Short mmCIF file of C-alpha atoms in Angstrom, two decimals:
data_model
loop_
_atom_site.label_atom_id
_atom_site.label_comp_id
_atom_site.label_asym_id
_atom_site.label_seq_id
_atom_site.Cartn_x
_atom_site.Cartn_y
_atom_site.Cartn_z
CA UNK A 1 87.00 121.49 90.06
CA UNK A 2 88.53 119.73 92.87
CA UNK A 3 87.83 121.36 96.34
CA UNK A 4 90.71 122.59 98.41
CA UNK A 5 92.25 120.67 101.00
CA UNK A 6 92.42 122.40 104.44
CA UNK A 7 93.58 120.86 108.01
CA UNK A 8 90.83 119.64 109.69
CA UNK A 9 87.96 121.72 111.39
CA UNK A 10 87.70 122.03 115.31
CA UNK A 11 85.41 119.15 117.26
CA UNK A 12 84.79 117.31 120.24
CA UNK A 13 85.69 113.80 120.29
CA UNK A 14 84.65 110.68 122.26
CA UNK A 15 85.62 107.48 122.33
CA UNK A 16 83.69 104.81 124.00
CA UNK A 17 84.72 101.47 124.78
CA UNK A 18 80.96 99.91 124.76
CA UNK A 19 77.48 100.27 122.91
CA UNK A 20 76.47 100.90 127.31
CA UNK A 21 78.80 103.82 127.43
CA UNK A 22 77.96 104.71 123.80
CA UNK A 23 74.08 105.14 124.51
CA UNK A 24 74.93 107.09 127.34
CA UNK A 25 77.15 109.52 125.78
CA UNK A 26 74.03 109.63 122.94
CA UNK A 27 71.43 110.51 125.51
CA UNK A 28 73.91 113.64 126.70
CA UNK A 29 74.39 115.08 122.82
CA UNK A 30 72.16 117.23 121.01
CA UNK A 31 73.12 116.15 117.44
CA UNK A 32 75.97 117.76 114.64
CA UNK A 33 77.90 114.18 115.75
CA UNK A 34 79.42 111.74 113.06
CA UNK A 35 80.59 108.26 113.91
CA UNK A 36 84.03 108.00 113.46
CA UNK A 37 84.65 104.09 111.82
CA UNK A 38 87.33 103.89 109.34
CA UNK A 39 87.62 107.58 108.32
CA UNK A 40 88.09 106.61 105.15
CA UNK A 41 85.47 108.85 103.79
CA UNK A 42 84.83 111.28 107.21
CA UNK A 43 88.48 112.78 107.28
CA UNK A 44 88.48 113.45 103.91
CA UNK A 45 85.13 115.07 103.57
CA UNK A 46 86.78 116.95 106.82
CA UNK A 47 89.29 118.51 104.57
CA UNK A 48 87.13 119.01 101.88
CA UNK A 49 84.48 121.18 104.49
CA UNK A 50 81.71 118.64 103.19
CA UNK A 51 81.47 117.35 106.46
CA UNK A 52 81.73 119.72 110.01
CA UNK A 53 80.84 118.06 112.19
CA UNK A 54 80.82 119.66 115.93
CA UNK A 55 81.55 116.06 117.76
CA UNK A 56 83.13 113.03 116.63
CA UNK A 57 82.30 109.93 117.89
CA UNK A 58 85.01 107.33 117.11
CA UNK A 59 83.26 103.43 117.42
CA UNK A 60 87.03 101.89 116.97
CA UNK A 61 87.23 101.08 120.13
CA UNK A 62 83.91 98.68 120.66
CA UNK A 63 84.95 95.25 120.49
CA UNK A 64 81.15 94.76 120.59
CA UNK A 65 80.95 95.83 116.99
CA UNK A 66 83.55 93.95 115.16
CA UNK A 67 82.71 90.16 114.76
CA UNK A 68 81.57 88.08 112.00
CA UNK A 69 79.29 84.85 113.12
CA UNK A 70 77.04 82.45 111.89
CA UNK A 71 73.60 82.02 113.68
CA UNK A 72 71.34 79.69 112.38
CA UNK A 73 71.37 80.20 108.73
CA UNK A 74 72.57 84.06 108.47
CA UNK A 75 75.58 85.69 108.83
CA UNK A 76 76.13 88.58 111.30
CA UNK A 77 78.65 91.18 110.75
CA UNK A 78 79.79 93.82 113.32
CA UNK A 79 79.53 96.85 111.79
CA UNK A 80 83.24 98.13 112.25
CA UNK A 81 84.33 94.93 110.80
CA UNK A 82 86.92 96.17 108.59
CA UNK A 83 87.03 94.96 104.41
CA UNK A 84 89.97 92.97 104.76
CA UNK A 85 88.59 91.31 107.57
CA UNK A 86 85.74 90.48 105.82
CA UNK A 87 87.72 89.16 102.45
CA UNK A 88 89.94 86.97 104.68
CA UNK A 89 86.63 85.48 106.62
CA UNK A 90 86.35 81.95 105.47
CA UNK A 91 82.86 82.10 107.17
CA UNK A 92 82.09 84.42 104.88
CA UNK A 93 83.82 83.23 101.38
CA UNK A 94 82.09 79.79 102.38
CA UNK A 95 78.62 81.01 102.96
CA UNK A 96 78.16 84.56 100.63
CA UNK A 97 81.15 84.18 98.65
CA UNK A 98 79.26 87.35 96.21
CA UNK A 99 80.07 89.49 98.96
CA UNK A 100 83.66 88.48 99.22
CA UNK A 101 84.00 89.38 95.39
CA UNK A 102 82.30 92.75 95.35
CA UNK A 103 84.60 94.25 97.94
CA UNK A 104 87.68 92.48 96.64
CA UNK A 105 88.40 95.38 94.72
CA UNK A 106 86.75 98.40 96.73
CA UNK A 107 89.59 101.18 97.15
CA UNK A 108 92.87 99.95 97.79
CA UNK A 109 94.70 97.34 100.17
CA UNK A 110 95.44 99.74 102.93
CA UNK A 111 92.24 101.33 102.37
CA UNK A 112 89.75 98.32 103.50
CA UNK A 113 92.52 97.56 106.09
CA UNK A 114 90.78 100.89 107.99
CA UNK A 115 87.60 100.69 105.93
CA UNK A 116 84.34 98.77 107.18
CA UNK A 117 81.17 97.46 106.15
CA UNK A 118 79.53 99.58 108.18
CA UNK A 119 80.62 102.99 107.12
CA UNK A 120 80.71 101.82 103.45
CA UNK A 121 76.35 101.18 103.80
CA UNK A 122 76.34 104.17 106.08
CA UNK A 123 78.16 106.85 103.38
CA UNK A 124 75.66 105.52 101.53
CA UNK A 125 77.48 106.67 98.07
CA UNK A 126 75.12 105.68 95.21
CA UNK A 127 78.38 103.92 94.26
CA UNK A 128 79.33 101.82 97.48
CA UNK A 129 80.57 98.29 96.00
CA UNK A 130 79.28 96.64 99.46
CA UNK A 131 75.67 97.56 98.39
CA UNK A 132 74.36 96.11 95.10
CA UNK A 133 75.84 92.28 96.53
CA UNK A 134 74.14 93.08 99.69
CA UNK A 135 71.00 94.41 98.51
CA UNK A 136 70.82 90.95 96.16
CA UNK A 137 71.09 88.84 99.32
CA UNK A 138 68.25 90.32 101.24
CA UNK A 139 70.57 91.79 103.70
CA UNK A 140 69.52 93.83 106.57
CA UNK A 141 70.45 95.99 109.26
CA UNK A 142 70.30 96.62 112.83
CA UNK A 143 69.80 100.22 114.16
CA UNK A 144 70.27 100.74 117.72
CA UNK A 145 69.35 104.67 119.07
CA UNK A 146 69.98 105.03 123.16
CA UNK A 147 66.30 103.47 123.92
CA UNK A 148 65.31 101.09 120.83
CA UNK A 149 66.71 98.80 118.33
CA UNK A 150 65.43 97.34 114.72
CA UNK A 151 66.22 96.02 111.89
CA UNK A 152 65.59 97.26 108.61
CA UNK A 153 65.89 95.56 105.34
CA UNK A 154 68.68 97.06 103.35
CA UNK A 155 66.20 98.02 100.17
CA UNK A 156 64.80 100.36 102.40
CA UNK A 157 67.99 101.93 103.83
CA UNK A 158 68.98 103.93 101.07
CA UNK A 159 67.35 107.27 100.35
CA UNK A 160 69.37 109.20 98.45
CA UNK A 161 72.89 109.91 97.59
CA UNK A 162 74.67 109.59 101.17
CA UNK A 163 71.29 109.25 102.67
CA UNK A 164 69.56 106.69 104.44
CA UNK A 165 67.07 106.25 107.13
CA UNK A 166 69.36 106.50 110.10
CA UNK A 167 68.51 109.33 112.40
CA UNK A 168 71.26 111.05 114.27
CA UNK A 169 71.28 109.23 117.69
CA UNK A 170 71.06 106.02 116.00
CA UNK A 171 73.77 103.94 115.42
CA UNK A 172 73.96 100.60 112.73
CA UNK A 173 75.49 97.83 114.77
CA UNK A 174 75.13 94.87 112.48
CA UNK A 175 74.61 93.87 108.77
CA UNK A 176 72.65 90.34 108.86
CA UNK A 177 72.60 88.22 105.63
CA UNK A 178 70.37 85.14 104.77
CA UNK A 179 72.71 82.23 103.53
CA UNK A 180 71.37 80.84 100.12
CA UNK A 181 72.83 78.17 97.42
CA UNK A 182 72.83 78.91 93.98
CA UNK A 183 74.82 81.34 92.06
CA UNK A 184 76.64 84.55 92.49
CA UNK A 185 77.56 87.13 89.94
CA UNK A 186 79.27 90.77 90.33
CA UNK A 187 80.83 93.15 88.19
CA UNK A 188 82.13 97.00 88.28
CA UNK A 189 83.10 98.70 85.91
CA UNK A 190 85.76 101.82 86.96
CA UNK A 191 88.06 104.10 85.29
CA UNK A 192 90.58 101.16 85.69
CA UNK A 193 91.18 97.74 87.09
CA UNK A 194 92.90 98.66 90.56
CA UNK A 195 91.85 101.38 92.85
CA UNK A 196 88.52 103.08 91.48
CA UNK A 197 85.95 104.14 92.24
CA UNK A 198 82.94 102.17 90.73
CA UNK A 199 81.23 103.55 87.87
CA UNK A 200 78.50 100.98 87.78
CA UNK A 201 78.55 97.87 89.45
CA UNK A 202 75.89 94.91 88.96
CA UNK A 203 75.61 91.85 91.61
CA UNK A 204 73.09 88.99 91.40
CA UNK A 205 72.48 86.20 93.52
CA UNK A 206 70.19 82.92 90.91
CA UNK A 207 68.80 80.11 91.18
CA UNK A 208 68.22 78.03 88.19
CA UNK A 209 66.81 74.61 87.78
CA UNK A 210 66.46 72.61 84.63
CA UNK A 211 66.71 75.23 81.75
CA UNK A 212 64.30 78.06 83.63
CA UNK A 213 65.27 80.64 85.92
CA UNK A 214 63.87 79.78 89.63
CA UNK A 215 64.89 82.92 91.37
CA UNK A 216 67.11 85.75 90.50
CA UNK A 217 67.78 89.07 92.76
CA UNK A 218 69.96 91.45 90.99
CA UNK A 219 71.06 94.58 92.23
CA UNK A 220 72.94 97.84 90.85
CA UNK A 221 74.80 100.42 91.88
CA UNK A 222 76.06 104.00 90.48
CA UNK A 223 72.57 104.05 87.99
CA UNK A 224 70.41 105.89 90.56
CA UNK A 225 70.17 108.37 93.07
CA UNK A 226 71.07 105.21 95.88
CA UNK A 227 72.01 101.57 94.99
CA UNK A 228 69.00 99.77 93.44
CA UNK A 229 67.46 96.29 93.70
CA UNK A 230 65.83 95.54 89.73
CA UNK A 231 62.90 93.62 90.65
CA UNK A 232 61.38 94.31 87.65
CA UNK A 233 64.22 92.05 85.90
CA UNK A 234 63.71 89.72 88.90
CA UNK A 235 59.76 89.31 88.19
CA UNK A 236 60.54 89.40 84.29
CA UNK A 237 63.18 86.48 84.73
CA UNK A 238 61.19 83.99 87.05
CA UNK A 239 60.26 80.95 85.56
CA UNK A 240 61.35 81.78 82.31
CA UNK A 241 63.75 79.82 80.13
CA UNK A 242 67.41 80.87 79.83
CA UNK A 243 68.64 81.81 76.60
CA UNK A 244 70.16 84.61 75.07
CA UNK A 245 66.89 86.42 74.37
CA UNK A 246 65.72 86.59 77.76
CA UNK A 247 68.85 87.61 79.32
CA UNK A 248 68.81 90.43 76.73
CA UNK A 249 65.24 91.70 77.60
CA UNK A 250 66.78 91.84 81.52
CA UNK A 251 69.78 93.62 80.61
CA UNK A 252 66.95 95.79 78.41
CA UNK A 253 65.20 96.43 81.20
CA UNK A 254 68.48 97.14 83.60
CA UNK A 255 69.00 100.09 81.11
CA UNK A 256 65.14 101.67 81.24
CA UNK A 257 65.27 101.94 84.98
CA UNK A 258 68.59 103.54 85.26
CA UNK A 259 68.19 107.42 86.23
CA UNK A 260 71.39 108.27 87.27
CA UNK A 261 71.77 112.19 87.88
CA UNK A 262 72.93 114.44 85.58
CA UNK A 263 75.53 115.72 88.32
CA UNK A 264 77.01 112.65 89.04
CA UNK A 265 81.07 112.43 87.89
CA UNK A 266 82.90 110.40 86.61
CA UNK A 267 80.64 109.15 83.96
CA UNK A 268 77.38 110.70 81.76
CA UNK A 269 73.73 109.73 82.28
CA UNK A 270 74.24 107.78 78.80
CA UNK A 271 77.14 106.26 79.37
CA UNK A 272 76.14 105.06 83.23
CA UNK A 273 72.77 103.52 81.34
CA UNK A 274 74.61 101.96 78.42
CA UNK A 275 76.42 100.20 81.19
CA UNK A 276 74.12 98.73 83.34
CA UNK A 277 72.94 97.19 80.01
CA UNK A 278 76.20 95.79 79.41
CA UNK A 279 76.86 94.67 82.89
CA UNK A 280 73.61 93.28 83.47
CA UNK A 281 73.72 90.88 80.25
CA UNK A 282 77.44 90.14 81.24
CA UNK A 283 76.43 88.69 85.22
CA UNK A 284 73.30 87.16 84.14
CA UNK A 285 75.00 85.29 81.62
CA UNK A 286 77.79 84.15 84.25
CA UNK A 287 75.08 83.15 86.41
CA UNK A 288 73.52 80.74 83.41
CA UNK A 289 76.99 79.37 82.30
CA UNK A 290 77.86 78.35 86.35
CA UNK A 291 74.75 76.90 86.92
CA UNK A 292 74.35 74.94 83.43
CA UNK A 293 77.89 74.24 83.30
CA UNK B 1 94.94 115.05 124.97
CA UNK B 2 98.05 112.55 125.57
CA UNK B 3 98.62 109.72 124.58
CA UNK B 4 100.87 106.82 124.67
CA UNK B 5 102.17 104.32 122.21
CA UNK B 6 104.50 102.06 120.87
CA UNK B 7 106.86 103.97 117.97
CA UNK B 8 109.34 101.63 116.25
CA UNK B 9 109.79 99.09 119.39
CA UNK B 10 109.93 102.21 121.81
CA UNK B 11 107.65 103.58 124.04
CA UNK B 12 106.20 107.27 123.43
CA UNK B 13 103.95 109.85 125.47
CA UNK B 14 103.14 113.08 123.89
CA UNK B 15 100.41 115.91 123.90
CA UNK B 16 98.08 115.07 120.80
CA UNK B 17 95.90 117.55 119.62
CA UNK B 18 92.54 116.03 118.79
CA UNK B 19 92.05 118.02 115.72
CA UNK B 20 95.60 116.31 114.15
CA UNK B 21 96.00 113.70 111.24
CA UNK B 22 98.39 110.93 112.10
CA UNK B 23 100.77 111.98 109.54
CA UNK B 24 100.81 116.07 110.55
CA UNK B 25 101.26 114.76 114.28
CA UNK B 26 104.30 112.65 113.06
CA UNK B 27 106.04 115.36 110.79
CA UNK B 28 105.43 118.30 112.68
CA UNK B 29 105.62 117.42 116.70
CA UNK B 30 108.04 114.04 116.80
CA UNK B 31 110.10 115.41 113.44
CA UNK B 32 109.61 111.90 111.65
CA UNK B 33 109.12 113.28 108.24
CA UNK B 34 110.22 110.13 106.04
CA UNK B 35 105.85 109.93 106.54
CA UNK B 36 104.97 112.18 103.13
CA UNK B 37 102.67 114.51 102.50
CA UNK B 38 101.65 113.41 99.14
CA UNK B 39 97.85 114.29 98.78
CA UNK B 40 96.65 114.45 102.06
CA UNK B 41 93.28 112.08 100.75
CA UNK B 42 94.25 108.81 101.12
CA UNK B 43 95.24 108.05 97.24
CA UNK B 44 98.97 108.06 97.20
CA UNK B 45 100.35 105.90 99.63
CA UNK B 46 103.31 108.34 100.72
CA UNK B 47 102.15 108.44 103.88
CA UNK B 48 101.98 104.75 104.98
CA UNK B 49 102.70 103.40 108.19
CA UNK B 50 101.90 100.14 109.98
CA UNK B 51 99.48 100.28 112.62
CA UNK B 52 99.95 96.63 114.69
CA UNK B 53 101.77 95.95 111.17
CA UNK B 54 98.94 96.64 109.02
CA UNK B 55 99.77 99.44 106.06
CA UNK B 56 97.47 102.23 106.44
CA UNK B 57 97.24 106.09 105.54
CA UNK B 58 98.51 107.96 108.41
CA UNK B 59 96.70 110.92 106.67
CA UNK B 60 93.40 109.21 107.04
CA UNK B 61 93.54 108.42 110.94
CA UNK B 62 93.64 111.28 114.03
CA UNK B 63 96.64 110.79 115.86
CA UNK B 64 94.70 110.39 119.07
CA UNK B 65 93.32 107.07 118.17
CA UNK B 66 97.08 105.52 117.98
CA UNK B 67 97.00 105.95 121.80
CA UNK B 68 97.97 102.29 122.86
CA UNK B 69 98.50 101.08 119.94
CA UNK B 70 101.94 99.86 117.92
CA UNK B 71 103.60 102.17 114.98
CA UNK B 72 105.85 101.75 112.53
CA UNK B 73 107.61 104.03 110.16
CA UNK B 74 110.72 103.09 108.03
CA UNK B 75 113.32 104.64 111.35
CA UNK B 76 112.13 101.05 112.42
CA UNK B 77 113.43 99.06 109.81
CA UNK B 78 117.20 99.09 109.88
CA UNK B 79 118.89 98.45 112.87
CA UNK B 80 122.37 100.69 114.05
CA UNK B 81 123.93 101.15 110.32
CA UNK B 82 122.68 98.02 108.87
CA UNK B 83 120.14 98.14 106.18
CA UNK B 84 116.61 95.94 106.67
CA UNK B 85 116.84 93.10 103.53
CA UNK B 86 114.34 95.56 102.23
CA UNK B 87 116.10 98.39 102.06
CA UNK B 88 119.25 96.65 100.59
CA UNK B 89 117.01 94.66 97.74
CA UNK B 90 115.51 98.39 96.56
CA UNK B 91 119.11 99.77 96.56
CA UNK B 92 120.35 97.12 94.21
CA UNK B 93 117.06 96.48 92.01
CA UNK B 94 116.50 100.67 91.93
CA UNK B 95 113.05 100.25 93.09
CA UNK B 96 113.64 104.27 93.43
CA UNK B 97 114.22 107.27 91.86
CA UNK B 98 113.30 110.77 93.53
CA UNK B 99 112.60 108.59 96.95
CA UNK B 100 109.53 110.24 98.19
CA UNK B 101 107.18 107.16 97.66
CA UNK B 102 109.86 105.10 98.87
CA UNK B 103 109.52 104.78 102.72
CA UNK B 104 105.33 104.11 101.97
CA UNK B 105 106.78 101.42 99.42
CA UNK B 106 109.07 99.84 101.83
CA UNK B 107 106.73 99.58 104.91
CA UNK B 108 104.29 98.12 102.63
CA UNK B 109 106.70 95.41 101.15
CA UNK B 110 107.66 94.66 105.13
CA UNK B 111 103.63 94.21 106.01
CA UNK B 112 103.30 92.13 102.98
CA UNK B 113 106.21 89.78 102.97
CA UNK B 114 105.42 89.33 106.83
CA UNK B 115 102.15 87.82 106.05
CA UNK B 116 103.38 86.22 102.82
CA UNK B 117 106.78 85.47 102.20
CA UNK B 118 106.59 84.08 98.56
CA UNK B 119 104.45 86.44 96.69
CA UNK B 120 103.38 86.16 93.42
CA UNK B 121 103.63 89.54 90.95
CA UNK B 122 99.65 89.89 91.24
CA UNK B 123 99.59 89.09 95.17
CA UNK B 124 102.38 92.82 94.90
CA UNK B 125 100.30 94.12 92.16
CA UNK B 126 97.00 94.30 95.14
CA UNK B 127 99.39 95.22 98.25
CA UNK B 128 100.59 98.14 96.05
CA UNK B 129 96.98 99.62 94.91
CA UNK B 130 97.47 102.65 96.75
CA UNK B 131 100.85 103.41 96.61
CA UNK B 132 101.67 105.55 93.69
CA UNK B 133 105.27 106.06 91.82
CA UNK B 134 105.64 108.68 90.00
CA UNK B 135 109.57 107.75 88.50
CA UNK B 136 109.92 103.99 88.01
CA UNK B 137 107.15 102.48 86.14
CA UNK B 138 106.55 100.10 89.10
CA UNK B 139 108.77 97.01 87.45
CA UNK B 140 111.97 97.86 89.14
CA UNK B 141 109.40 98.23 92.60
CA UNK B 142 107.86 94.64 91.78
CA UNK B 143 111.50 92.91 91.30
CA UNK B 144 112.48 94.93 94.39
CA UNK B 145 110.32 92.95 96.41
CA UNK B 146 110.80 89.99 94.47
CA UNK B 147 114.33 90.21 95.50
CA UNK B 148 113.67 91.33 99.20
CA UNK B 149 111.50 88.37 99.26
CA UNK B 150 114.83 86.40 98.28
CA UNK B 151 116.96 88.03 101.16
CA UNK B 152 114.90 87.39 103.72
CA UNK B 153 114.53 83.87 103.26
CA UNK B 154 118.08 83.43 103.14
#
């Protein structure tokens, strides 16, 4: 049943202008805060009472947090960079061009105008599109709490549905991805082609030389409790030839390690595992047809 | 808390509660209720506006974060009695019927054709994801902005 819409609670808001007067304000709260990016998924989890919290903090207004560079050979990304920011980037359609595709079709237009890259890892919805591409790049993130900072590699961000590893007075300030040639695959699978929600989605970054794969990362989402990297595909797949056979024993695999839960919507456990077979034979064969030609 | 921002061109100060959506802070306390209340979540598009001529959900954003910022809602599209080519190309193509997606249409058709002028049917097809019609069957929407497209570079 859908839950009832209602105005939004009371809370206390803040609005810094910099990560300085951000750690401050951090160092004064005791906690019940949510960072306000997008509000894409905050204000309506607001509505819904899934969310009270008893102060917002609304990041909008750090410039320090929205920019997309190249250093050396990764790409930094501010975390309140919006999606459509991150579609236009040329830096970023030239250097991980399978992150450009995953989020091409996350929400709607006006959606990722608000949306960002941040909050999307952050909700941490076993379904977030920006994940599974991420995840296959050996992304990571930077956490920054009043006093510290590190980064953390994006496999071990996610620990459950909308949890991750963040604590409360820490803040992600930057996704950083390793720039690799070879191949890129994704595919999600909705209720429909425009606006939906991803019912599984499959991304893989390959590598293939001669007739064998060299490397292969793949990465799904919507088939477990938090976005998965399959590196049991990934050790199956290296070194061996590509043919139909082997690509079918991955997408074999892909299937035997989905658990999605049972309470999940949208789609059953059997249907949700029956499609990460599908879609992992689907982007592994892309992957073999762009790289053999 | 107050705030102050650009509304159609003109300059605005009002007392914003913190606690109020864009869109309730529009309808209820400046009376500008061509911004819908369709579902409230972000999925129907009724309650568009351009932020710094973006299209985004008004329902979706606390009007206390608009402070400085530039807004516009359809009041800003004609000028004295005139229609906007917009407004004139959905009139003759009947890109409407019941008229309560229509303003949400119309502001996004202005964002899009600002940033591209020519559009092709899919380039409409992905700037109107989130708007929904419930009347026309989109066509009559799509060769509204075909034809807007048309007017404007005339």
């Amino acid at each position: 049943m859908e839950e009832e819409i209602r105005p939004l609670p009371k809370f206390d808001y803040f609005s810094p202008h910099s990560l300085h007067d951000l750690s401050t304000l951090l160092k004064q709260l005791k906690g019940g805060i949510s960072f306000l990016a997008g509000g894409t998924d905050l204000l309506v989890n607001m509505k819904k009472r899934i969310t009270i919290p008893k102060v917002i903090i609304d990041i909008n207004r750090i410039q320090e947090l929205s920019f997309i560079e190249k250093r050396s050979n990764n790409i930094h990304v501010g975390s309140v960079t919006r999606l459509n920011n991150l579609i236009e980037s040329s830096i970023v359609q030239e250097n991980v061009p399978l992150l450009t595709e995953a989020i091409r079709f996350l929400a709607s237009h006006p959606i990722r105008n608000r949306a960002t890259i941040g909050g999307n890892l952050c909700t941490a919805s076993p379904a977030a599109d920006a994940a599974p591409p991420l995840l296959a790049l050996n992304a990571s993130v930077k956490l920054k709490s009043p006093d510290d900072e590190k980064i953390v590699p994006l496999s071990e961000f996610f620990v459950g549905p909308r949890q991750t590893v963040r604590k409360h007075n820490e803040i992600l300030t930057e996704i950083i991805i390793p720039c690799e040639k070879g191949s890129n695959a994704f595919m999600k699978l909705g209720r429909r082609r425009g606006f939906t929600l991803s019912v599984v989605s499959v991304a893989a970054f390959g590598i293939i030389k001669g007739d064998k794969f060299e490397d292969i990362r793949i990465a799904l989402g919507g088939v477990a409790p938090t976005p998965i990297r399959a590196y049991k595909i990934e050790e199956m797949l290296k070194g061996v030839e590509v043919s139909d056979r082997s690509i079918e024993k991955a997408a074999e695999i892909a299937k035997s390690i989905s658990k999605p839960s049972k309470r999940a919507k949208r789609a059953s456990v059997e249907y949700r595992e029956a499609m990460a077979r599908v879609l992992t034979k689907r982007v592994l064969m892309k992957i073999a047809f762009e790289e053999r030609g | 808390m107050k705030i102050k921002f650009q509304l159609n061109g003109q300059p605005v100060e009002a007392e914003a509660p913190i606690d109020e959506t864009l869109l309730d802070f529009l309808r209820n306390r400046l009376r500008i209720t061509s911004v819908k209340k369709g579902c409230d979540l972000g999925e129907c598009g009724t309650c568009t506006v351009l932020l710094n001529g973006k299209p985004v959900r008004s329902c979706l954003l606390l009007a206390v974060q608009i402070d400085g910022e530039d807004v516009t809602t359809i009041e800003g599209l004609s000028k004295d009695d005139n229609l906007n080519p917009i407004q004139e190309a959905f009139v003759k193509e009947y890109g409407f019927q019941c008229g309560f997606c229509t303003p949400g249409m119309i502001l996004t058709t202005k964002a899009l054709l600002d940033k591209n002028p020519d559009p092709s049917i899919e380039d409409i097809k992905i700037a109107f994801e989130g708007n929904l019609c419930r009347c026309t069957g989109y066509d009559q929407i799509i060769e509204s902005v075909l034809r807007a497209a048309k007017l404007i570079k005339r």
